[in-house]
Short mmCIF file of C-alpha atoms in Angstrom, two decimals:
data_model
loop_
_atom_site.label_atom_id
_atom_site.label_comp_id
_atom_site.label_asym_id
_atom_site.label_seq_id
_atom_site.Cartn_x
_atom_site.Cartn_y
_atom_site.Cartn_z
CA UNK A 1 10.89 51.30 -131.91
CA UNK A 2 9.96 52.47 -128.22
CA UNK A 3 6.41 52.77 -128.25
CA UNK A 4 4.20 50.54 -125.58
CA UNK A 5 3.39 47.03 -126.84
CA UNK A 6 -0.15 45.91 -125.39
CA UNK A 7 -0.35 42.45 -127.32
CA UNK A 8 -0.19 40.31 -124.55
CA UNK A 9 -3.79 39.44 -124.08
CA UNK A 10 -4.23 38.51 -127.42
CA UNK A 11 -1.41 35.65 -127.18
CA UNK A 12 1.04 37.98 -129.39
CA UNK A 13 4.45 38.04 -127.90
CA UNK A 14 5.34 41.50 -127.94
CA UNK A 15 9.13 41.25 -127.44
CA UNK A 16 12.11 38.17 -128.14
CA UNK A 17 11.73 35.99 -125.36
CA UNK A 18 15.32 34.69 -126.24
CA UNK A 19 17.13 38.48 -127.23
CA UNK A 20 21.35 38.15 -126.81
CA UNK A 21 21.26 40.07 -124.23
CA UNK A 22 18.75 41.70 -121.99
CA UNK A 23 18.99 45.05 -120.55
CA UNK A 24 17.35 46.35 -117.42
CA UNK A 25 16.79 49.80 -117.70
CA UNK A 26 16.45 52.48 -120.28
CA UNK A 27 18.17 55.33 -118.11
CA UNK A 28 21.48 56.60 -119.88
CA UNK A 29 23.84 53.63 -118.96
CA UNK A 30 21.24 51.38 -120.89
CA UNK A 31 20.42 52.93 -123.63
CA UNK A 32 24.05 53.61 -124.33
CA UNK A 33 25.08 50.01 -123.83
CA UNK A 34 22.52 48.66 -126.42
CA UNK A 35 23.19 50.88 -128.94
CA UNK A 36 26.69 49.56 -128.78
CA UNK A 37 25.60 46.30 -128.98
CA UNK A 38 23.50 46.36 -131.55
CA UNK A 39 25.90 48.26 -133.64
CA UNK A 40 28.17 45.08 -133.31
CA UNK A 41 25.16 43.28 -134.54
CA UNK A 42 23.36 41.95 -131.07
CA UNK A 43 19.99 41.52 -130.68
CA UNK A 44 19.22 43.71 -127.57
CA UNK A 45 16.29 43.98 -125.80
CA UNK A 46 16.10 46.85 -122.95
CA UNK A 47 12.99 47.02 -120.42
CA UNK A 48 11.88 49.45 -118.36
CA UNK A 49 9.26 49.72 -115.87
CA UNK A 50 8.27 53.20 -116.61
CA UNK A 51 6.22 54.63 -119.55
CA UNK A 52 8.23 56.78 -120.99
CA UNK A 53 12.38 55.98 -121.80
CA UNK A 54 15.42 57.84 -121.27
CA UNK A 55 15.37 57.68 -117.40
CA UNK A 56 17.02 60.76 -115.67
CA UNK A 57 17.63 62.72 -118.73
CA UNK A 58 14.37 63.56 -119.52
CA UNK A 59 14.48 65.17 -116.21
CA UNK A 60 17.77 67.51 -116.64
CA UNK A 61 17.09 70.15 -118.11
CA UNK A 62 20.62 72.05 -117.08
CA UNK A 63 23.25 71.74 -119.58
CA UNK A 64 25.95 69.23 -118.93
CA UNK A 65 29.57 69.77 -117.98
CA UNK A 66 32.98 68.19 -119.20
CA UNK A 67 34.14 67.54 -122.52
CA UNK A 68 32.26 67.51 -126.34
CA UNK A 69 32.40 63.67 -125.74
CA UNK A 70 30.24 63.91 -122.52
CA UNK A 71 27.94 66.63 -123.69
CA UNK A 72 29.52 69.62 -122.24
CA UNK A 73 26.50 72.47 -123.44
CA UNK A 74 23.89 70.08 -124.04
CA UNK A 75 20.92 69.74 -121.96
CA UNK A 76 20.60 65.99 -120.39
CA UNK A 77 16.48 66.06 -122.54
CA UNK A 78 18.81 66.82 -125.89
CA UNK A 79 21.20 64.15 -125.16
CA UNK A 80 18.60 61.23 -124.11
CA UNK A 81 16.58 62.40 -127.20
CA UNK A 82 19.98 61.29 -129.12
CA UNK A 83 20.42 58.30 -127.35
CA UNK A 84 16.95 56.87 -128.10
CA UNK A 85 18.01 58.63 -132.15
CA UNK A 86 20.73 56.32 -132.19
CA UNK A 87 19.07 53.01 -130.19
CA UNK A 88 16.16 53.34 -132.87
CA UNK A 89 18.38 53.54 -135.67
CA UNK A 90 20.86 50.34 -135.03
CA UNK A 91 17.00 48.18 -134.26
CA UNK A 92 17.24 48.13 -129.99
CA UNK A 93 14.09 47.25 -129.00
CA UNK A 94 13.04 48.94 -126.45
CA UNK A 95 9.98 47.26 -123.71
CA UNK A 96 8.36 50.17 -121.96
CA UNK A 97 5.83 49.61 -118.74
CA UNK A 98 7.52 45.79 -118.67
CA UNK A 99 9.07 45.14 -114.65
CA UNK A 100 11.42 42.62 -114.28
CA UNK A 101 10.70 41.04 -111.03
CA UNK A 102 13.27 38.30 -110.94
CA UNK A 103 16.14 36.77 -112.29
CA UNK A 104 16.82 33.27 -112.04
CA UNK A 105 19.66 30.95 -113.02
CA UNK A 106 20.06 29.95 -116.73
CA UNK A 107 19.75 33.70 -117.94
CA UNK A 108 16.04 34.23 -116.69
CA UNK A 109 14.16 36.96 -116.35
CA UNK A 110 10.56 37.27 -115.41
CA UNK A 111 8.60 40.00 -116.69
CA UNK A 112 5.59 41.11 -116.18
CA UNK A 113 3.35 43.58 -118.76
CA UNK A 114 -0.30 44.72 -118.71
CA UNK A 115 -0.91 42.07 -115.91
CA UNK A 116 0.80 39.36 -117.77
CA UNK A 117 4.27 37.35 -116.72
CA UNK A 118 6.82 36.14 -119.19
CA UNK A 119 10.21 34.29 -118.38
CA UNK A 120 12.66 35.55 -121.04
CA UNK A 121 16.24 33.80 -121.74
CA UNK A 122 19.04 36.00 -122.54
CA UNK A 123 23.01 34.85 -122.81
CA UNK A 124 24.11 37.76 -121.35
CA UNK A 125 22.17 40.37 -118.90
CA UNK A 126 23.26 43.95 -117.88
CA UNK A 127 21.70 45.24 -114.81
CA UNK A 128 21.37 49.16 -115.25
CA UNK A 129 18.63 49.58 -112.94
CA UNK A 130 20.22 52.92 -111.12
CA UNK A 131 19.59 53.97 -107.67
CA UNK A 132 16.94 55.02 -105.41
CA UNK A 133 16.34 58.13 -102.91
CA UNK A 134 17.95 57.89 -99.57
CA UNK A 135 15.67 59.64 -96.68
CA UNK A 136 16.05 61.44 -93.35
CA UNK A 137 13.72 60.59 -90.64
CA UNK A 138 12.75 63.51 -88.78
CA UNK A 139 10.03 64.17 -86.22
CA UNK A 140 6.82 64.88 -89.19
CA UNK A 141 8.69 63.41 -92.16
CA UNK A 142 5.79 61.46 -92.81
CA UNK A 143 3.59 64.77 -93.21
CA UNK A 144 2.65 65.16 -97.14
CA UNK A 145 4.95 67.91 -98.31
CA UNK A 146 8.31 65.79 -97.25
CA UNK A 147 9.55 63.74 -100.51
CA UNK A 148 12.71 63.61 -102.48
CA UNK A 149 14.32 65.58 -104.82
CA UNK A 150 13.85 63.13 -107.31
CA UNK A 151 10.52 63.28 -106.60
CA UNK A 152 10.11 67.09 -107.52
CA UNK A 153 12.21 66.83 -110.28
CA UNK A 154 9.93 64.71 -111.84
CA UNK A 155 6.98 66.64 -111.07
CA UNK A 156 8.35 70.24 -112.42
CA UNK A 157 10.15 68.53 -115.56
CA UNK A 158 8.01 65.93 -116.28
CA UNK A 159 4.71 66.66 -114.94
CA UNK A 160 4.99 70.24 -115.34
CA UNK A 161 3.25 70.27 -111.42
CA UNK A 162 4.72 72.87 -108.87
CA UNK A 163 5.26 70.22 -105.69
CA UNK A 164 5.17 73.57 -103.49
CA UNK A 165 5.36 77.25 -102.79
CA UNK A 166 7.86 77.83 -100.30
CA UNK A 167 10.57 74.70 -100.42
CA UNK A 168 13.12 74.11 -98.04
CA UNK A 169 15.42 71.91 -99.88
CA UNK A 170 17.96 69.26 -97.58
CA UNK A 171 21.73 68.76 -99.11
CA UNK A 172 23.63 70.97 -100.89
CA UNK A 173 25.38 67.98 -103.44
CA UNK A 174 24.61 68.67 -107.18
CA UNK A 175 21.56 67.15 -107.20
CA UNK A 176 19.77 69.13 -104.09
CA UNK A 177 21.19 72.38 -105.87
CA UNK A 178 20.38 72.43 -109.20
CA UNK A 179 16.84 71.29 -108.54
CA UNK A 180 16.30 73.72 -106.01
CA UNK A 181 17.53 76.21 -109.03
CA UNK A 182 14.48 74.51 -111.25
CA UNK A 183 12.12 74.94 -108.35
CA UNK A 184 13.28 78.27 -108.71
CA UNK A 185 13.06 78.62 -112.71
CA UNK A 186 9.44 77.52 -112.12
CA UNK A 187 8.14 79.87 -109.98
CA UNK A 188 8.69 78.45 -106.30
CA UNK A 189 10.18 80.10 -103.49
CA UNK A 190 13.09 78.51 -102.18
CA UNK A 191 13.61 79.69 -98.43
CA UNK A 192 16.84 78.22 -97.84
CA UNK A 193 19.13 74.90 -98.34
CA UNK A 194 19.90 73.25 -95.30
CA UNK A 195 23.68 71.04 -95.28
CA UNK A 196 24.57 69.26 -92.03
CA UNK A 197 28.18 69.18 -93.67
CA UNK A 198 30.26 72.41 -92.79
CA UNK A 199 30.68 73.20 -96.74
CA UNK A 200 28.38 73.05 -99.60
CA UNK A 201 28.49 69.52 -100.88
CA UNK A 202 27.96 70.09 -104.78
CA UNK A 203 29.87 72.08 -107.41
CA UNK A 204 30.50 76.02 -107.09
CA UNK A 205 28.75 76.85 -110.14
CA UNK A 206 25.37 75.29 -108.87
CA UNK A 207 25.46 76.86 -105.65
CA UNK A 208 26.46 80.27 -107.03
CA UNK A 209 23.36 80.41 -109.17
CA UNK A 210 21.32 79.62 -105.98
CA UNK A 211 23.38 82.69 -103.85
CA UNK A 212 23.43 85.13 -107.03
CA UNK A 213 19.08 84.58 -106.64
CA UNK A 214 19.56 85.31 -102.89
CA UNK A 215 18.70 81.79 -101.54
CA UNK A 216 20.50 81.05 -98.08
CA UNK A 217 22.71 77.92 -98.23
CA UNK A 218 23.02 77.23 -94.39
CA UNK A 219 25.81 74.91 -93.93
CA UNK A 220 26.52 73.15 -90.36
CA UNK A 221 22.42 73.11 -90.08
CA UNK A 222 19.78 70.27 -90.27
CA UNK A 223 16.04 69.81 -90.51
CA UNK A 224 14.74 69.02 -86.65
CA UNK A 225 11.06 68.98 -87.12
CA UNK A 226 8.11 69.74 -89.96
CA UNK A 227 5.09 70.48 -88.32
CA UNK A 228 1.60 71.18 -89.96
CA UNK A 229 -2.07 69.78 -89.68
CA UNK A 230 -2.58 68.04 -92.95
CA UNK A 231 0.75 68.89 -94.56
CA UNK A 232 4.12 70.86 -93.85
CA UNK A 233 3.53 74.23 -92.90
CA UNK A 234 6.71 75.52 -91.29
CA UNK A 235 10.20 73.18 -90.33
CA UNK A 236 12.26 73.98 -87.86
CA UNK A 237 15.99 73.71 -88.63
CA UNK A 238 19.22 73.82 -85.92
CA UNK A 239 22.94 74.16 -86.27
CA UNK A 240 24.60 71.01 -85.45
CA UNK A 241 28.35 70.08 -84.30
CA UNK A 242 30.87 68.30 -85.76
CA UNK A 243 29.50 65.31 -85.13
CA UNK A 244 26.44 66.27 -86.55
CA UNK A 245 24.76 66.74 -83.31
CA UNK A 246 21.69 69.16 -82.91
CA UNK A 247 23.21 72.54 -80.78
CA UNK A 248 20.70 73.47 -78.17
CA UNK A 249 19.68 77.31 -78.66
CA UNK A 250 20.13 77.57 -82.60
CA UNK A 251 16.62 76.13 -83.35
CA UNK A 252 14.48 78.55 -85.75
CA UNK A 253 11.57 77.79 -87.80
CA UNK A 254 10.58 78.64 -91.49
CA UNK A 255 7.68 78.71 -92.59
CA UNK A 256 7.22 76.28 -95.85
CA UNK A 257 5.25 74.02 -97.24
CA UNK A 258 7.33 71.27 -98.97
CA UNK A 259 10.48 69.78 -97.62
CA UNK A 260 12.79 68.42 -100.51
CA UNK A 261 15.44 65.80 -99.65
CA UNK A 262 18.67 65.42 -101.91
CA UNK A 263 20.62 63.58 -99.03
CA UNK A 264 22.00 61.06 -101.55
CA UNK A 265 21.46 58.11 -103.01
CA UNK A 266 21.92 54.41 -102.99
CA UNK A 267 22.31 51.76 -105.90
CA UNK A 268 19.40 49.59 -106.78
CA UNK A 269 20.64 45.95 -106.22
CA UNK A 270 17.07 43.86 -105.60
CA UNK A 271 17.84 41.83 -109.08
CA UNK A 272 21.59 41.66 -108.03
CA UNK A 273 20.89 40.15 -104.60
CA UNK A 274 18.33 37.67 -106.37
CA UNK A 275 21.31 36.49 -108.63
CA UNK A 276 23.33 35.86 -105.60
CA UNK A 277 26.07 38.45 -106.66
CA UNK A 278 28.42 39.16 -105.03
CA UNK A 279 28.06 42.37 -103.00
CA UNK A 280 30.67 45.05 -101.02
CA UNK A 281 30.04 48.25 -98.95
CA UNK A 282 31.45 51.37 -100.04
CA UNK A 283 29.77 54.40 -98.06
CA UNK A 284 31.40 56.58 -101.35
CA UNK A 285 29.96 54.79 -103.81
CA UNK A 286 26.08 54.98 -101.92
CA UNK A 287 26.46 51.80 -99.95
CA UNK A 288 26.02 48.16 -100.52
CA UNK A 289 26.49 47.88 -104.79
CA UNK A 290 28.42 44.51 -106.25
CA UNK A 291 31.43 43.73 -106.85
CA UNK A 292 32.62 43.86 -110.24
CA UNK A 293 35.79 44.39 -112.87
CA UNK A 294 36.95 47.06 -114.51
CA UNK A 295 34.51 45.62 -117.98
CA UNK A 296 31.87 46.25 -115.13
CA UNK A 297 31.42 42.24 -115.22
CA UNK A 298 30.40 40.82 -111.45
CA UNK A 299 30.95 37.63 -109.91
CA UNK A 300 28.47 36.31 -112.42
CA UNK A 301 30.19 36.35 -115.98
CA UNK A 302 26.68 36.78 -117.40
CA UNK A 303 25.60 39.45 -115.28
CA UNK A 304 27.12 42.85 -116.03
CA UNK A 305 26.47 46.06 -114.36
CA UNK A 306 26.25 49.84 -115.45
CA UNK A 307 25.65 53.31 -114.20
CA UNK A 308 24.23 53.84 -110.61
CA UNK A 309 23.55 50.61 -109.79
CA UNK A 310 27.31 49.91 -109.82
CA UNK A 311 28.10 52.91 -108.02
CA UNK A 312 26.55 56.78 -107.84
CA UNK A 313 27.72 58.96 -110.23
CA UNK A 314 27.07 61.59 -112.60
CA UNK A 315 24.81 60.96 -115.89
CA UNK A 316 28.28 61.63 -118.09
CA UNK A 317 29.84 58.49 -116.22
CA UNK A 318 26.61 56.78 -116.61
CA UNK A 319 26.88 56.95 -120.49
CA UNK A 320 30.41 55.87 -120.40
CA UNK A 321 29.85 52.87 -118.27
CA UNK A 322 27.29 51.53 -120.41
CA UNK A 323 29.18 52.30 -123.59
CA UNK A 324 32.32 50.27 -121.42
CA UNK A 325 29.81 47.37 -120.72
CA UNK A 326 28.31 46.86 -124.32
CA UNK A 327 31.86 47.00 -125.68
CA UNK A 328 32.77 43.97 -123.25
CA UNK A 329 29.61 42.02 -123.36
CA UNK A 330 30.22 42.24 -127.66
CA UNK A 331 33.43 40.81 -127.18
CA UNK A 332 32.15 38.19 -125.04
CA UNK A 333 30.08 37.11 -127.31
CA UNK A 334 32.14 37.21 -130.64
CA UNK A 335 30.70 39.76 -132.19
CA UNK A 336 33.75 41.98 -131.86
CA UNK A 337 37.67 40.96 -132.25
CA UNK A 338 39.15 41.02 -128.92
CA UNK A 339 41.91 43.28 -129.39
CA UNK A 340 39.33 46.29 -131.38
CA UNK A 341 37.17 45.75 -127.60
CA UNK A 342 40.08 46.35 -125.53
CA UNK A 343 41.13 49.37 -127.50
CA UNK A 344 37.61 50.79 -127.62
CA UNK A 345 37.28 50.32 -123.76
CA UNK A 346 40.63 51.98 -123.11
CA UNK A 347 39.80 55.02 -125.02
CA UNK A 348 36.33 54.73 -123.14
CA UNK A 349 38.52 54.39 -119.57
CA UNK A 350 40.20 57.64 -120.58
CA UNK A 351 37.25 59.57 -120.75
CA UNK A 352 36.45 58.05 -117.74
CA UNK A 353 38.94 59.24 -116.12
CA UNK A 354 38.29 62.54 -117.14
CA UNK A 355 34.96 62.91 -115.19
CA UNK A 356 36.61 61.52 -112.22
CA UNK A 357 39.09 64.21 -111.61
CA UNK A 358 39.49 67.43 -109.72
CA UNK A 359 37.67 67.96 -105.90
CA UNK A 360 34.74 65.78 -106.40
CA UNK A 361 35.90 63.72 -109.04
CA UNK A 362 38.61 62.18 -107.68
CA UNK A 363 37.00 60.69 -104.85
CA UNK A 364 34.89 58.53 -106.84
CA UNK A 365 37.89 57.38 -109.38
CA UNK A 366 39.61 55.84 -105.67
CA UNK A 367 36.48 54.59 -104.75
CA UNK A 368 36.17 52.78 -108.42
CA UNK A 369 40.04 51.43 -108.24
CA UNK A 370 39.07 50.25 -104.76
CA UNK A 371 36.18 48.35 -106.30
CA UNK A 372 38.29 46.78 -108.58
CA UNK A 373 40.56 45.74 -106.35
CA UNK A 374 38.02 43.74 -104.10
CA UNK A 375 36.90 42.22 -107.27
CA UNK A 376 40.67 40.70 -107.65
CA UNK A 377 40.91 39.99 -104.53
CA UNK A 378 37.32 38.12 -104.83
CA UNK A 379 38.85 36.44 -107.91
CA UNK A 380 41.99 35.02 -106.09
CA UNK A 381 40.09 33.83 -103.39
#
């Protein structure tokens, strides 16, 4: 069902150009979302710019935490391979290589494929489009060798491509350790993690790995410079105060040749701002994101949002969002009985709730109740 379509040149329209509802990505909030929908009988389209589908799964190769409902022991490849199992067998059809680059009142979406555009018409949308890589300027960040965790993720995982040989990874949050534990798995050398913060950022269990392999997580320390002729060669890193300012005297260099930054990240809202959604700032939740309710609808009742894009999470929460999304853009359409949608999404809430508990968890369940209550605050204004 997810395989290229390259019919464009020959006239054949290689997707509905009037599906139900259109998704925009085929990450882990999207895929999950159509396979709901299409189990209550929608016709679903998802697109996705890149080439292959799944989005960050196919790049976490760790095994997931939490409960048998979120995967708990089951690498995030095993668990997009399922999700693309299930979208396959309800009919989701999935439109790989195909970049939406607008949408425009009426339920629009332009699309382009192959170096063709299309304008397709959907009654409902969901944006799942996820985030993007924040960076940290630094005297030679521009030097080849500097590039996001993301980034080498994809190129160990994916690519199977060793971005380095001696790493210096920036942020000690989940994401900066337990890639800098796959740069590890595949044969780098990881010289240290660098956290401005005064503790590590992430979960215990990812940053014990790391110290049980001997790596030095340096907390209270930043990156000052990367110097090299061509490329990174050594970085020098600093303690800084509590303000985050660099300490004069506690500069020291390491030699490396690849700087990895996992310094968060921030929702991708270019289709959201096109729509003329409405937007808030929540520095928690990665930044700017929209406003929407707790069915992840926004200020557009046509225009829903899941996963990253309506706030940075974890992959789990993804899932759950999209599955909370589908289940509210069904009942918005008919195709499921009002009161079976709002005791689906409750039981979804709950394990919602779930992943957004204990010392990092429960920062992002206030952030999420404070989203909800701009969004009624937006409604009674």
């Amino acid at each position: 069902m997810w395989k290229p379509n390259t019919d464009w040149e020959s006239g054949v329209t290689p997707m509905r150009e009037k599906p139900q509802v259109a998704i925009v990505g085929a990450g882990p909030a999207g895929l999950s979302a159509a396979a709901v929908l299409a189990r209550c009988g929608a016709q679903v389209t998802v697109y996705d710019e890149n080439d292959r589908p799944g989005g960050q799964l196919f790049k976490q190769i760790h095994k997931f935490f939490g409960s048998g409902h979120h995967g708990a022991g089951v690498r995030g490849v095993e668990l997009g391979r399922q999700l693309l199992a299930e979208c396959e067998a309800v009919g989701v059809e999935i439109c790989l290589s195909h970049t939406v680059y607008g949408i425009f009142p009426g339920g629009r979406l332009g699309v382009t494929h192959a170096g063709y555009s299309r304008i397709i018409r959907a009654e409902k949308i969901l944006i799942a489009t996820g985030a993007t890589e924040k960076a940290l300027a630094f005297p030679g960040w521009d030097l080849p060798g500097v590039m996001g965790a993301g980034a080498a993720q994809t190129m160990v995982n994916l690519n199977r491509v060793l971005p380095g040989r001696r790493i210096i990874m920036v942020g000690s949050g989940n994401v900066g350790l337990v890639v800098g534990f796959q740069l590890l798995q595949a044969g780098a050398h990881l010289a240290a993690v660098v956290e401005a913060k005064s503790q590590i950022s992430g979960y215990a269990v990812h940053a014990n790995k790391l110290m049980r392999a001997g790596v030095p997580i340096l907390t209270g320390h930043t990156v000052l410079e990367a110097r090299g002729r061509d490329s990174v060669e050594e970085v020098t890193i600093g303690r800084v105060d509590e303000r985050y300012r660099p300490i004069p005297g506690t500069e020291r260099t390491i030699e490396a040749d690849t700087v990895c930054l996992a310094v968060g990240l921030t929702p991708s809202i270019e289709l959201l701002r096109m729509a003329n959604v409405g937007l808030t700032h929540l520095p928690p939740m990665g930044g700017y994101l929209p406003l929407h309710s707790g069915t992840l609808c926004t200020t557009n009742p046509d225009i829903y949002v899941a996963g990253d894009v309506a706030g940075i999470e974890e992959a789990s929460t993804a899932m759950e969002e999209g599955r909370l999304a589908g289940t509210a853009i069904a009942a918005a359409l008919g195709l499921l009985e009002q009161r079976e949608a709002d005791r689906q999404m409750e039981e979804i809430r709950r394990r919602a709730a779930q992943l957004r508990t204990g010392p990092h968890g429960e920062a992002r369940g206030a952030a999420k109740a404070e989203l909800e209550r701009r969004y009624v605050q937006w409604q009674n204004s």
